Coordinates of N, CA and C in Angstrom, one line a residue:
X232 N 15.5 -11.8 14.1 CA 16.9 -11.5 14.3 C 17.5 -10.9 13.0
X233 N 18.2 -9.7 13.1 CA 18.8 -9.0 12.0 C 17.7 -8.8 10.9
X234 N 16.5 -8.6 11.2 CA 15.4 -8.3 10.2 C 15.2 -9.4 9.3
X235 N 15.6 -10.6 9.6 CA 15.5 -11.7 8.6 C 14.0 -12.0 8.3
X236 N 13.2 -12.0 9.3 CA 11.8 -12.3 9.0 C 11.1 -11.3 8.1
X237 N 11.4 -10.0 8.3 CA 10.8 -9.0 7.5 C 11.3 -9.0 6.1
X238 N 12.6 -9.2 5.9 CA 13.2 -9.1 4.6 C 12.8 -10.4 3.8
X239 N 12.7 -11.5 4.5 CA 12.2 -12.7 3.8 C 10.8 -12.6 3.3
X240 N 9.9 -12.0 4.1 CA 8.6 -11.8 3.7 C 8.5 -10.8 2.5
X241 N 9.3 -9.8 2.5 CA 9.3 -8.8 1.4 C 9.8 -9.5 0.1
X242 N 10.8 -10.4 0.2 CA 11.3 -11.1 -1.0 C 10.1 -11.9 -1.6
X243 N 9.4 -12.6 -0.7 CA 8.3 -13.5 -1.2 C 7.3 -12.6 -1.9
X244 N 7.0 -11.4 -1.3 CA 6.0 -10.5 -1.9 C 6.4 -10.0 -3.3
X245 N 7.7 -9.7 -3.4 CA 8.2 -9.2 -4.7 C 8.3 -10.2 -5.8
X246 N 8.6 -11.5 -5.4 CA 8.6 -12.5 -6.4 C 7.2 -12.7 -6.9
X247 N 6.2 -12.6 -6.1 CA 4.8 -12.7 -6.6 C 4.5 -11.5 -7.5
X248 N 5.0 -10.3 -7.1 CA 4.8 -9.1 -7.9 C 5.4 -9.3 -9.3
X249 N 6.5 -9.9 -9.4 CA 7.1 -10.1 -10.7 C 6.2 -10.9 -11.6
X250 N 5.5 -11.9 -11.1 CA 4.6 -12.7 -11.9 C 3.4 -11.9 -12.3
X251 N 3.1 -10.9 -11.5 CA 1.9 -10.1 -11.8 C 2.3 -8.7 -12.4
X252 N 3.5 -8.7 -13.0 CA 4.0 -7.5 -13.7 C 4.0 -6.3 -12.8
X253 N 4.4 -6.5 -11.6 CA 4.5 -5.3 -10.6 C 5.6 -4.4 -11.0
X254 N 5.3 -3.1 -10.8 CA 6.3 -2.1 -11.1 C 7.6 -2.2 -10.3
X255 N 8.7 -2.3 -10.9 CA 10.0 -2.4 -10.3 C 10.2 -3.6 -9.4
X256 N 9.4 -4.6 -9.7 CA 9.4 -5.8 -8.8 C 10.8 -6.6 -8.9
X257 N 11.3 -6.7 -10.1 CA 12.6 -7.4 -10.3 C 13.7 -6.7 -9.5
X258 N 13.8 -5.4 -9.6 CA 14.8 -4.7 -8.8 C 14.6 -4.8 -7.3
X259 N 13.3 -4.8 -6.9 CA 13.1 -4.9 -5.5 C 13.4 -6.3 -5.0
X260 N 13.1 -7.3 -5.7 CA 13.4 -8.7 -5.3 C 14.9 -8.9 -5.3
X261 N 15.6 -8.4 -6.3 CA 17.0 -8.5 -6.3 C 17.7 -7.8 -5.1
X262 N 17.1 -6.7 -4.7 CA 17.6 -5.9 -3.6 C 17.4 -6.8 -2.3
X263 N 16.3 -7.4 -2.2 CA 16.0 -8.2 -1.0 C 17.0 -9.4 -0.9
X264 N 17.2 -10.0 -2.0 CA 18.2 -11.1 -2.1 C 19.6 -10.6 -1.6
X265 N 20.0 -9.5 -2.1 CA 21.3 -9.0 -1.8 C 21.3 -8.6 -0.3
X266 N 20.2 -8.0 0.2 CA 20.1 -7.7 1.6 C 20.3 -8.9 2.5
X267 N 19.6 -10.0 2.2 CA 19.7 -11.2 2.9 C 21.1 -11.8 2.9
X268 N 21.7 -11.8 1.7 CA 23.0 -12.3 1.6 C 24.0 -11.5 2.4
X269 N 23.9 -10.2 2.4 CA 24.8 -9.3 3.1 C 24.6 -9.6 4.7
X270 N 23.4 -9.7 5.1 CA 23.2 -9.9 6.5 C 23.8 -11.2 7.0
X271 N 23.6 -12.3 6.2 CA 24.1 -13.6 6.5 C 25.7 -13.6 6.5
X272 N 26.2 -12.8 5.6 CA 27.7 -12.8 5.5 C 28.3 -11.9 6.6
X273 N 27.8 -10.7 6.8 CA 28.4 -9.8 7.8 C 28.2 -10.4 9.2
X274 N 27.1 -11.0 9.5 CA 26.8 -11.6 10.8 C 26.9 -13.1 10.8
X275 N 27.8 -13.6 10.0 CA 27.8 -15.1 9.8 C 28.2 -15.8 11.1
X276 N 29.0 -15.1 12.0 CA 29.4 -15.8 13.2 C 28.2 -16.1 14.1
X277 N 27.0 -15.5 13.8 CA 25.8 -15.8 14.7 C 25.2 -17.1 14.3
X278 N 25.5 -17.7 13.1 CA 24.8 -18.8 12.6 C 25.7 -20.1 12.5
X279 N 25.0 -21.2 12.5 CA 25.7 -22.5 12.2 C 26.3 -22.3 10.8
X280 N 27.6 -22.6 10.6 CA 28.3 -22.3 9.4 C 27.7 -23.0 8.2
X281 N 27.4 -24.3 8.2 CA 27.0 -25.0 7.1 C 25.6 -24.5 6.6
X282 N 24.7 -24.2 7.6 CA 23.4 -23.7 7.2 C 23.4 -22.4 6.6
X283 N 24.3 -21.5 7.1 CA 24.4 -20.1 6.6 C 25.0 -20.2 5.2
X284 N 26.0 -21.0 5.0 CA 26.7 -21.0 3.6 C 25.7 -21.6 2.6
X285 N 25.0 -22.6 2.9 CA 24.1 -23.2 2.0 C 23.0 -22.2 1.6
X286 N 22.4 -21.6 2.6 CA 21.4 -20.6 2.3 C 21.9 -19.5 1.4
X287 N 23.0 -19.0 1.8 CA 23.6 -17.8 1.0 C 23.9 -18.2 -0.4
X288 N 24.3 -19.5 -0.7 CA 24.6 -19.9 -2.0 C 23.3 -20.1 -2.8
X289 N 22.3 -20.5 -2.2 CA 21.0 -20.7 -2.9 C 20.4 -19.3 -3.2
X290 N 20.5 -18.4 -2.3 CA 20.1 -17.0 -2.6 C 20.9 -16.4 -3.7
X291 N 22.2 -16.7 -3.8 CA 23.0 -16.1 -4.9 C 22.5 -16.6 -6.3
X292 N 22.1 -17.9 -6.3 CA 21.6 -18.5 -7.6 C 20.3 -17.7 -8.0
X293 N 19.4 -17.4 -7.1 CA 18.2 -16.7 -7.4 C 18.6 -15.3 -7.8
X294 N 19.5 -14.7 -7.1 CA 20.0 -13.3 -7.4 C 20.5 -13.2 -8.8
X295 N 21.3 -14.2 -9.2 CA 21.8 -14.2 -10.6 C 20.7 -14.2 -11.6
X296 N 19.7 -15.0 -11.4 CA 18.5 -15.0 -12.3 C 17.8 -13.6 -12.4
X297 N 17.7 -13.0 -11.2 CA 17.0 -11.7 -11.2 C 18.0 -10.7 -11.8
X298 N 19.3 -10.8 -11.6 CA 20.2 -9.9 -12.2 C 20.2 -9.8 -13.7
X299 N 20.0 -11.0 -14.3 CA 20.1 -11.1 -15.7 C 18.9 -10.2 -16.3
X300 N 17.8 -10.2 -15.6 CA 16.7 -9.4 -16.1 C 16.9 -7.9 -15.7
X301 N 17.3 -7.6 -14.5 CA 17.5 -6.3 -14.1 C 18.6 -5.5 -14.9
X302 N 19.6 -6.2 -15.2 CA 20.7 -5.5 -16.0 C 20.2 -5.1 -17.3
X303 N 19.3 -5.8 -17.9 CA 18.8 -5.4 -19.2 C 17.8 -4.2 -19.0
X304 N 17.1 -4.1 -17.9 CA 16.3 -3.0 -17.6 C 17.1 -1.7 -17.5
X305 N 18.2 -1.9 -16.8 CA 19.1 -0.7 -16.5 C 19.7 -0.3 -17.9
X306 N 20.2 -1.2 -18.7 CA 20.8 -0.9 -19.9 C 19.8 -0.1 -20.8
X307 N 18.6 -0.6 -20.9 CA 17.6 0.1 -21.8 C 17.3 1.5 -21.3
X308 N 17.1 1.7 -20.0 CA 16.9 3.0 -19.4 C 18.1 3.9 -19.6
X309 N 19.3 3.4 -19.5 CA 20.5 4.2 -19.6 C 20.6 4.7 -21.1
X310 N 20.3 3.8 -22.0 CA 20.4 4.2 -23.4 C 19.4 5.3 -23.7
X311 N 18.2 5.2 -23.2 CA 17.2 6.2 -23.5 C 17.6 7.6 -22.9
X312 N 18.3 7.5 -21.7 CA 18.7 8.7 -21.1 C 19.9 9.4 -21.8
X313 N 20.5 8.7 -22.8 CA 21.6 9.3 -23.5 C 21.1 10.3 -24.5
X314 N 19.9 10.2 -25.0 CA 19.4 11.1 -26.0 C 19.3 12.6 -25.5
X315 N 19.7 13.5 -26.3 CA 19.6 14.9 -26.0 C 18.6 15.6 -27.0
X316 N 18.1 16.8 -26.6 CA 17.1 17.5 -27.3 C 17.5 17.8 -28.8
X317 N 18.8 18.1 -29.0 CA 19.2 18.5 -30.3 C 19.9 17.4 -31.1
X318 N 19.7 16.1 -30.7 CA 20.3 15.0 -31.5 C 19.7 14.9 -32.9
X319 N 20.5 14.5 -33.8 CA 20.1 14.3 -35.2 C 19.2 13.1 -35.2
X320 N 18.4 13.0 -36.3 CA 17.5 11.9 -36.4 C 18.2 10.5 -36.5
X321 N 19.4 10.6 -37.1 CA 20.2 9.3 -37.2 C 20.6 8.8 -35.8
X322 N 20.9 9.7 -34.9 CA 21.3 9.3 -33.6 C 20.1 8.8 -32.8
X323 N 19.0 9.5 -33.0 CA 17.7 9.0 -32.3 C 17.3 7.6 -32.8
X324 N 17.4 7.4 -34.1 CA 17.1 6.1 -34.7 C 18.0 5.0 -34.2
X325 N 19.3 5.4 -34.1 CA 20.3 4.4 -33.6 C 20.0 4.0 -32.2
X326 N 19.8 5.0 -31.3 CA 19.5 4.6 -29.9 C 18.2 3.9 -29.8
X327 N 17.2 4.3 -30.5 CA 15.9 3.7 -30.4 C 16.0 2.2 -30.8
X328 N 16.8 1.9 -31.8 CA 17.0 0.5 -32.3 C 17.7 -0.3 -31.2
X329 N 18.7 0.3 -30.5 CA 19.4 -0.4 -29.4 C 18.4 -0.6 -28.3
X330 N 17.6 0.4 -28.0 CA 16.7 0.2 -26.9 C 15.7 -0.9 -27.2
X331 N 15.1 -0.9 -28.4 CA 14.2 -1.9 -28.8 C 14.8 -3.3 -28.7
X332 N 16.0 -3.5 -29.1 CA 16.7 -4.8 -29.1 C 16.9 -5.2 -27.6
X333 N 17.3 -4.2 -26.8 CA 17.5 -4.5 -25.4 C 16.2 -4.9 -24.7
X334 N 15.1 -4.2 -25.0 CA 13.8 -4.5 -24.4 C 13.3 -5.9 -24.8
X335 N 13.6 -6.2 -26.0 CA 13.2 -7.6 -26.5 C 14.0 -8.6 -25.7
X336 N 15.3 -8.4 -25.5 CA 16.1 -9.4 -24.8 C 15.6 -9.4 -23.3
X337 N 15.2 -8.3 -22.8 CA 14.6 -8.3 -21.4 C 13.3 -9.1 -21.3
X338 N 12.5 -9.0 -22.3 CA 11.2 -9.7 -22.3 C 11.5 -11.2 -22.3
X339 N 12.5 -11.6 -23.1 CA 12.8 -13.1 -23.1 C 13.4 -13.5 -21.8
X340 N 14.2 -12.7 -21.2 CA 14.8 -13.1 -19.9 C 13.7 -13.1 -18.8
X341 N 12.8 -12.2 -18.9 CA 11.8 -12.1 -17.9 C 10.9 -13.3 -18.0
X342 N 10.5 -13.7 -19.2 CA 9.7 -14.9 -19.3 C 10.4 -16.2 -18.8
X343 N 11.7 -16.3 -19.0 CA 12.5 -17.4 -18.4 C 12.5 -17.3 -16.9
X344 N 12.6 -16.1 -16.4 CA 12.6 -16.0 -14.9 C 11.3 -16.4 -14.3
X345 N 10.2 -16.0 -14.9 CA 8.9 -16.3 -14.4 C 8.7 -17.9 -14.4
X346 N 9.2 -18.5 -15.5 CA 9.1 -20.0 -15.5 C 9.9 -20.6 -14.3
X347 N 11.1 -20.0 -14.1 CA 11.9 -20.4 -13.0 C 11.2 -20.2 -11.6
X348 N 10.5 -19.1 -11.5 CA 9.8 -18.8 -10.2 C 8.7 -19.8 -9.9
X349 N 8.1 -20.4 -11.0 CA 7.1 -21.3 -10.8 C 7.6 -22.7 -10.4
X350 N 8.9 -22.9 -10.5 CA 9.5 -24.2 -10.3 C 9.7 -24.6 -8.8
X351 N 10.1 -25.8 -8.6 CA 10.3 -26.4 -7.2 C 11.4 -25.7 -6.5
X352 N 12.5 -25.3 -7.3 CA 13.7 -24.8 -6.6 C 13.4 -23.5 -5.8
X353 N 12.6 -22.6 -6.4 CA 12.3 -21.4 -5.7 C 11.3 -21.6 -4.6
X354 N 10.3 -22.5 -4.8 CA 9.4 -22.8 -3.7 C 10.1 -23.4 -2.5
X355 N 11.0 -24.3 -2.7 CA 11.8 -24.9 -1.6 C 12.7 -23.8 -0.9
X356 N 13.3 -22.9 -1.7 CA 14.1 -21.9 -1.2 C 13.3 -21.0 -0.2
X357 N 12.1 -20.6 -0.7 CA 11.3 -19.7 0.1 C 10.9 -20.3 1.4
X358 N 10.5 -21.6 1.3 CA 10.1 -22.3 2.5 C 11.2 -22.5 3.5
X359 N 12.4 -22.8 3.0 CA 13.6 -23.0 3.9 C 14.0 -21.6 4.4
X360 N 13.9 -20.6 3.6 CA 14.3 -19.2 4.1 C 13.4 -18.8 5.2
X361 N 12.1 -19.0 5.1 CA 11.1 -18.7 6.1 C 11.4 -19.4 7.4
X362 N 11.8 -20.7 7.3 CA 12.1 -21.4 8.5 C 13.4 -20.9 9.2
X363 N 14.4 -20.6 8.3 CA 15.6 -20.1 8.8 C 15.4 -18.8 9.6
X364 N 14.6 -17.9 9.0 CA 14.3 -16.6 9.6 C 13.5 -16.7 10.9
X365 N 12.6 -17.6 10.9 CA 11.7 -17.7 12.1 C 12.5 -18.4 13.3
X366 N 13.4 -19.3 13.0 CA 14.1 -20.0 14.0 C 15.6 -20.2 13.5
X367 N 16.4 -19.1 13.5 CA 17.7 -19.2 13.0 C 18.6 -20.3 13.7
X368 N 19.3 -21.1 12.9 CA 20.2 -22.1 13.5 C 21.4 -21.3 14.1
X369 N 21.4 -21.0 15.3 CA 22.5 -20.2 15.9 C 23.7 -21.0 16.3
X370 N 24.8 -20.3 16.2 CA 26.1 -20.9 16.7 C 26.1 -20.6 18.2
X371 N 27.1 -21.2 18.9 CA 27.3 -20.9 20.3 C 27.4 -19.4 20.6
X372 N 28.2 -18.8 19.8 CA 28.4 -17.3 19.9 C 27.1 -16.6 19.6
X373 N 26.4 -17.1 18.7 CA 25.1 -16.4 18.3 C 24.1 -16.5 19.5
X374 N 24.2 -17.5 20.3 CA 23.3 -17.6 21.4 C 23.7 -16.8 22.6
X375 N 25.0 -16.7 22.7 CA 25.5 -16.1 24.0 C 26.1 -14.7 23.8
X376 N 26.5 -14.3 22.6 CA 27.2 -13.0 22.3 C 26.7 -12.3 21.1
X377 N 25.4 -12.1 21.0 CA 24.8 -11.5 19.8 C 25.3 -10.0 19.6
X378 N 25.4 -9.3 20.7 CA 25.9 -7.9 20.6 C 27.3 -7.8 20.1
X379 N 28.1 -8.7 20.6 CA 29.5 -8.7 20.2 C 29.7 -9.0 18.7
X380 N 28.8 -10.0 18.2 CA 28.8 -10.3 16.8 C 28.4 -9.1 16.0
X381 N 27.4 -8.4 16.4 CA 26.9 -7.2 15.7 C 28.1 -6.2 15.6
X382 N 28.7 -5.9 16.7 CA 29.7 -4.9 16.7 C 30.9 -5.3 15.8
X383 N 31.3 -6.5 16.0 CA 32.5 -7.0 15.2 C 32.2 -7.1 13.7
X384 N 31.0 -7.6 13.4 CA 30.6 -7.7 12.0 C 30.5 -6.3 11.3
X385 N 30.0 -5.3 11.9 CA 29.9 -4.0 11.3 C 31.4 -3.4 11.2
X386 N 32.2 -3.6 12.3 CA 33.5 -3.1 12.2 C 34.3 -3.7 11.0
X387 N 34.2 -5.0 10.9 CA 34.9 -5.6 9.7 C 34.4 -5.1 8.4
X388 N 33.1 -5.0 8.3 CA 32.4 -4.6 7.0 C 32.9 -3.2 6.7
X389 N 33.0 -2.3 7.7 CA 33.5 -0.9 7.4 C 34.9 -0.9 7.0
X390 N 35.8 -1.7 7.6 CA 37.2 -1.8 7.3 C 37.3 -2.3 5.8
X391 N 36.5 -3.2 5.4 CA 36.5 -3.7 4.0 C 36.3 -2.6 3.0
X392 N 35.4 -1.7 3.3 CA 35.2 -0.6 2.4 C 36.5 0.2 2.1
X393 N 37.3 0.4 3.2 CA 38.5 1.2 3.1 C 39.8 0.5 2.8
X394 N 39.7 -0.8 2.4 CA 40.9 -1.5 2.0 C 41.5 -0.8 0.8
X395 N 42.9 -0.8 0.8 CA 43.5 -0.1 -0.4 C 43.2 -0.8 -1.7
X396 N 42.7 0.0 -2.6 CA 42.3 -0.5 -3.9 C 42.7 0.5 -5.0
X397 N 42.8 0.0 -6.2 CA 43.1 0.9 -7.3 C 41.9 1.6 -7.9
X398 N 42.0 2.1 -9.1 CA 40.9 2.8 -9.7 C 40.3 2.1 -10.9
X399 N 40.6 0.8 -11.0 CA 40.1 0.0 -12.1 C 38.6 -0.2 -11.9
X400 N 37.9 -0.6 -13.0 CA 36.5 -0.8 -12.9 C 36.2 -1.9 -11.8
X401 N 37.0 -3.0 -11.8 CA 36.7 -4.0 -10.9 C 37.1 -3.6 -9.4
X402 N 38.1 -2.8 -9.3 CA 38.5 -2.3 -7.9 C 37.3 -1.5 -7.4
X403 N 36.8 -0.6 -8.2 CA 35.7 0.2 -7.7 C 34.4 -0.7 -7.5
X404 N 34.3 -1.7 -8.3 CA 33.1 -2.6 -8.0 C 33.3 -3.3 -6.7
X405 N 34.5 -3.7 -6.3 CA 34.7 -4.3 -5.0 C 34.4 -3.3 -3.9
X406 N 34.8 -2.1 -4.1 CA 34.4 -1.1 -3.0 C 32.9 -0.9 -3.0
X407 N 32.3 -0.9 -4.1 CA 30.8 -0.7 -4.1 C 30.1 -1.9 -3.4
X408 N 30.6 -3.1 -3.6 CA 30.0 -4.3 -3.0 C 30.2 -4.2 -1.5
X409 N 31.4 -3.7 -1.1 CA 31.7 -3.6 0.4 C 30.8 -2.5 1.0
X410 N 30.6 -1.4 0.3 CA 29.7 -0.4 0.8 C 28.2 -0.9 0.9
X411 N 27.8 -1.7 -0.1 CA 26.5 -2.3 0.0 C 26.3 -3.2 1.2
X412 N 27.3 -4.0 1.5 CA 27.2 -4.8 2.7 C 27.1 -4.0 3.9
X413 N 27.8 -2.9 4.0 CA 27.7 -2.1 5.2 C 26.3 -1.5 5.3
X414 N 25.8 -1.1 4.2 CA 24.4 -0.5 4.2 C 23.4 -1.5 4.7
X415 N 23.4 -2.6 4.1 CA 22.3 -3.6 4.5 C 22.5 -4.1 5.9
X416 N 23.8 -4.3 6.3 CA 24.1 -4.8 7.6 C 23.7 -3.7 8.7
X417 N 23.9 -2.5 8.4 CA 23.5 -1.4 9.3 C 22.0 -1.3 9.4
X418 N 21.4 -1.4 8.3 CA 19.9 -1.3 8.3 C 19.3 -2.4 9.1
X419 N 19.9 -3.6 9.0 CA 19.4 -4.7 9.7 C 19.4 -4.6 11.3
X420 N 20.2 -3.7 11.8 CA 20.3 -3.5 13.2 C 20.0 -2.1 13.6
X421 N 19.3 -1.4 12.8 CA 18.9 0.0 13.1 C 18.0 0.1 14.3
X422 N 17.1 -0.8 14.5 CA 16.2 -0.8 15.7 C 17.0 -0.9 17.0
X423 N 18.1 -1.7 16.9 CA 18.9 -1.9 18.1 C 19.9 -0.8 18.3
X424 N 20.6 -0.3 17.3 CA 21.6 0.7 17.4 C 21.2 2.1 17.2
X425 N 20.0 2.3 16.6 CA 19.5 3.7 16.5 C 20.2 4.5 15.5
X426 N 20.3 5.8 15.8 CA 20.8 6.8 14.8 C 22.2 6.5 14.3
X427 N 23.2 5.9 15.0 CA 24.5 5.6 14.4 C 24.3 4.6 13.3
X428 N 23.4 3.6 13.4 CA 23.3 2.7 12.3 C 22.6 3.3 11.1
X429 N 21.6 4.2 11.4 CA 20.9 4.9 10.3 C 21.9 5.8 9.5
X430 N 22.7 6.5 10.3 CA 23.7 7.4 9.6 C 24.7 6.5 8.8
X431 N 25.1 5.4 9.3 CA 26.1 4.6 8.6 C 25.5 4.0 7.4
X432 N 24.2 3.6 7.4 CA 23.5 3.0 6.3 C 23.4 4.1 5.2
X433 N 23.1 5.3 5.6 CA 22.9 6.4 4.6 C 24.2 6.8 3.9
X434 N 25.3 6.8 4.7 CA 26.6 7.1 4.1 C 27.0 6.0 3.1
X435 N 26.8 4.7 3.5 CA 27.1 3.6 2.6 C 26.3 3.6 1.3
X436 N 25.0 4.0 1.5 CA 24.1 4.0 0.3 C 24.6 5.1 -0.7
X437 N 25.0 6.3 -0.2 CA 25.5 7.3 -1.1 C 26.7 6.9 -1.9
X438 N 27.6 6.2 -1.3 CA 28.8 5.7 -2.0 C 28.4 4.6 -2.9
X439 N 27.5 3.7 -2.5 CA 27.1 2.6 -3.3 C 26.4 3.1 -4.6
X440 N 25.6 4.1 -4.5 CA 24.8 4.6 -5.6 C 25.8 5.3 -6.6
X441 N 26.7 6.1 -6.1 CA 27.7 6.7 -7.0 C 28.5 5.7 -7.8
X442 N 29.0 4.7 -7.1 CA 29.9 3.7 -7.7 C 29.0 2.9 -8.7
X443 N 27.8 2.6 -8.4 CA 26.9 1.9 -9.2 C 26.6 2.6 -10.5
X444 N 26.3 3.9 -10.4 CA 26.1 4.7 -11.6 C 27.3 4.7 -12.5
X445 N 28.5 4.9 -11.9 CA 29.7 4.9 -12.6 C 29.9 3.6 -13.4
X446 N 29.7 2.5 -12.7 CA 29.9 1.2 -13.3 C 29.0 1.0 -14.5
X447 N 27.7 1.2 -14.3 CA 26.7 1.0 -15.3 C 27.0 1.8 -16.6
X448 N 27.4 3.0 -16.4 CA 27.7 3.9 -17.6 C 29.0 3.4 -18.3
X449 N 30.0 3.0 -17.5 CA 31.3 2.6 -18.1 C 31.1 1.2 -18.9
X450 N 30.3 0.4 -18.3 CA 30.0 -0.9 -19.1 C 29.2 -0.6 -20.3
X451 N 28.2 0.3 -20.3 CA 27.5 0.6 -21.5 C 28.4 1.3 -22.5
X452 N 29.3 2.2 -22.0 CA 30.2 2.9 -22.9 C 31.1 1.9 -23.7
X453 N 31.5 0.9 -22.9 CA 32.4 -0.2 -23.6 C 31.6 -0.9 -24.7
X454 N 30.4 -1.2 -24.4 CA 29.5 -1.9 -25.4 C 29.3 -1.0 -26.6
X455 N 29.1 0.2 -26.4 CA 28.8 1.2 -27.5 C 30.1 1.4 -28.3
X456 N 31.3 1.4 -27.7 CA 32.5 1.6 -28.4 C 32.8 0.3 -29.3
X457 N 32.5 -0.8 -28.7 CA 32.7 -2.1 -29.5 C 31.8 -2.1 -30.7
X458 N 30.6 -1.4 -30.6 CA 29.7 -1.4 -31.8 C 30.0 -0.2 -32.7
X459 N 31.0 0.6 -32.4 CA 31.4 1.7 -33.2 C 30.7 3.0 -33.0
X460 N 29.9 3.0 -31.9 CA 29.1 4.3 -31.6 C 29.9 5.1 -30.6
X461 N 31.0 5.8 -31.2 CA 31.9 6.5 -30.4 C 31.3 7.7 -29.6
X462 N 30.5 8.5 -30.3 CA 30.0 9.6 -29.7 C 29.1 9.3 -28.5
X463 N 28.3 8.3 -28.7 CA 27.4 7.9 -27.6 C 28.2 7.3 -26.4
X464 N 29.3 6.6 -26.8 CA 30.2 6.1 -25.7 C 30.8 7.2 -24.9
X465 N 31.2 8.2 -25.6 CA 31.8 9.4 -24.9 C 30.8 10.1 -24.0
X466 N 29.5 10.1 -24.4 CA 28.5 10.6 -23.5 C 28.4 9.8 -22.2
X467 N 28.4 8.5 -22.4 CA 28.4 7.6 -21.2 C 29.6 7.8 -20.3
X468 N 30.8 8.0 -20.9 CA 32.0 8.1 -20.1 C 32.0 9.4 -19.3
X469 N 31.4 10.5 -20.0 CA 31.3 11.8 -19.2 C 30.4 11.6 -18.0
X470 N 29.3 10.9 -18.3 CA 28.3 10.7 -17.2 C 28.9 9.9 -16.1
X471 N 29.7 8.9 -16.5 CA 30.4 8.0 -15.5 C 31.3 8.8 -14.6
X472 N 32.1 9.7 -15.2 CA 33.0 10.5 -14.5 C 32.3 11.4 -13.5
X473 N 31.1 12.0 -13.9 CA 30.4 12.9 -13.1 C 29.8 12.1 -11.9
X474 N 29.5 10.9 -12.0 CA 29.0 10.1 -10.9 C 30.0 10.0 -9.7
X475 N 31.3 10.1 -10.0 CA 32.3 10.0 -9.0 C 32.6 11.3 -8.3
X476 N 31.9 12.4 -8.7 CA 32.2 13.7 -8.0 C 31.9 13.5 -6.5
X477 N 32.8 13.9 -5.7 CA 32.6 13.8 -4.2 C 32.7 12.5 -3.7
X478 N 33.2 11.5 -4.4 CA 33.2 10.1 -3.9 C 34.1 10.0 -2.7
X479 N 35.3 10.6 -2.7 CA 36.2 10.5 -1.5 C 35.5 10.9 -0.2
X480 N 34.7 12.0 -0.3 CA 34.0 12.5 0.9 C 32.9 11.4 1.3
X481 N 32.2 10.9 0.3 CA 31.2 9.9 0.6 C 31.8 8.6 1.2
X482 N 32.9 8.2 0.8 CA 33.6 7.0 1.3 C 34.1 7.3 2.8
X483 N 34.6 8.5 2.9 CA 35.1 8.9 4.3 C 34.0 8.9 5.3
X484 N 32.8 9.2 4.9 CA 31.7 9.2 5.8 C 31.2 7.8 6.3
X485 N 31.8 6.8 5.7 CA 31.4 5.4 6.1 C 32.4 5.1 7.3
X486 N 31.9 5.4 8.5 CA 32.7 5.1 9.6 C 31.8 4.9 10.8
X487 N 32.3 4.2 11.8 CA 31.6 3.9 13.0 C 31.9 5.0 14.1

């Protein structure tokens, strides 16, 4: 139901890959956690309320641990991407030092995450998740009106993307999270709904990616300004602005 079995299995695989130093495994595991949480939230009317809320909360805790590692990966990569061919040695040395410090912090967070993955909390979560996915605790509506729940869930998720919001960093982050929910919810029912769901997921992903790139660069720019690296901060800010090119068109494409 809603691809829960497949996504749960993928999450378990990626968590094992993290322990084995798999490429991009932290990012992939975090994505699966977010996908599961989005499915549970958008289609929450299909499930018994208490069971859905508890599982989503436990997944969030795991997602937070994964996020602490992933955010450092993104920061280090973004710093490296700031360098330009004609940069002075002093700028290269400065960025290299920031990257080295960030990579060291990443290594520490990754080691902490792996210890956490070996613990009882994650083992129980995976076991409970697999049972939930294999035999979801359905509500009365989930048993009798699954199609209605799908339609209403997607409709509400799309409306949330288009709620009136400002242009602040947090407002855009709220829009990004809403677009992400639409993407994952649409992908979860692509087999049932076909091309309309695929188109909706692709539109939501385009907006999500643009808003994500904008946010990552603005957060990095803020850190660099606080450290007195004004020139590098300005580069980040220019890149952040470029990420929003065509955003209105991308958001408008998120429709049923």
